[in-house]
């Protein structure tokens, strides 16, 4: 916003106030006979805009996405796990930076962002598209909060939807066959398939975290290998939890804990003491092929654990706690198919209640 003079067609000097409307358009207010009148109107206009939340600083709006991304990443590094932070950086450098790094935030239009989203969606999965869009939208959210822009042009777009993947649930027999085909990782596969923790949580498990008497595992940390170095931090949900292990794993944990100090890792590679090397999961793919199991990853063993827990009578809250989900609603949303049996039971019980009530009429 600025005040400047101009000459009318009659040769008279007048003053005008140049400003930007909330929708990003440049305009002016003309006809002031005195500069002080123009400045007074300008001050009042700014005050009103700040009061009703429509004020934007046009100079600050010249900041580019690339410039604001630096502060955004610094803030994200505080709240994100190292692995997720690395994922965000890759997505930014691959999709956001080439398109928007040199673009002033105030010049970005909704139609441009929608076209960019459409372009990514045509090439890559919904997950990739949503992550890239989320980064840009979040940076622009910060710009809006800082009064650099009036509205966020990356919000309320047409976005692709994630397709839910079909879960693979192993039977107990299949799980043991897969474990036996996994070589020295046999006990790891059994633990993942029966307890449901994440891979990073399992390899970070220490002897002090194991309560052999109560069959409990205290999940405090997660280990991940990023850019040539190990990073140990909180769990995915940033919450500690205690989970059970069934009695069939008594011998497994006794063997892996005996003779070790409290701070030693429970699961390690043969003749090693550090975290299990991130050598890929070719061993798991080969074990699946050997046992005739298709379309499965190590992470999918969590699904088998959930399935076996439900079959054994566990309720939603128990499964939620075991898997480390943020809420029971998330567990139900992820594994709704596992609880179909409860609907069958409810159907029979409700029918019996109706019949009984009608008989008493």
Short mmCIF file of C-alpha atoms in Angstrom, two decimals, residues 65 100 104-117 133 136-137 139-141 143-144 149-158:
data_model
loop_
_atom_site.label_atom_id
_atom_site.label_comp_id
_atom_site.label_asym_id
_atom_site.label_seq_id
_atom_site.Cartn_x
_atom_site.Cartn_y
_atom_site.Cartn_z
CA UNK A 65 7.95 -20.83 -1.99
CA UNK A 100 7.20 -23.45 -7.33
CA UNK A 104 6.11 -15.49 -5.16
CA UNK A 105 3.33 -16.78 -2.92
CA UNK A 106 1.05 -13.85 -3.73
CA UNK A 107 1.08 -14.71 -7.44
CA UNK A 108 0.00 -18.34 -7.12
CA UNK A 109 -3.50 -19.05 -8.41
CA UNK A 110 -5.79 -21.92 -7.57
CA UNK A 111 -6.08 -23.02 -11.22
CA UNK A 112 -2.29 -23.30 -11.45
CA UNK A 113 -2.11 -25.50 -8.38
CA UNK A 114 -4.95 -27.70 -9.64
CA UNK A 115 -3.17 -28.18 -12.98
CA UNK A 116 0.01 -29.14 -11.11
CA UNK A 117 -1.86 -31.67 -8.98
CA UNK A 133 0.25 -31.24 -2.54
CA UNK A 136 2.83 -26.90 -0.90
CA UNK A 137 -0.48 -26.35 0.88
CA UNK A 139 3.83 -23.81 3.21
CA UNK A 140 1.02 -21.58 1.90
CA UNK A 141 -0.86 -22.05 5.18
CA UNK A 143 2.13 -17.66 4.37
CA UNK A 144 -1.54 -17.00 5.09
CA UNK A 149 -1.61 -13.86 1.29
CA UNK A 150 -5.31 -13.48 2.02
CA UNK A 151 -6.30 -17.03 1.13
CA UNK A 152 -4.56 -20.34 0.38
CA UNK A 153 -4.94 -21.23 -3.32
CA UNK A 154 -3.88 -24.84 -2.63
CA UNK A 155 -6.89 -25.62 -0.45
CA UNK A 156 -10.28 -26.94 -1.58
CA UNK A 157 -8.91 -28.59 -4.73
CA UNK A 158 -9.96 -31.77 -6.46
#
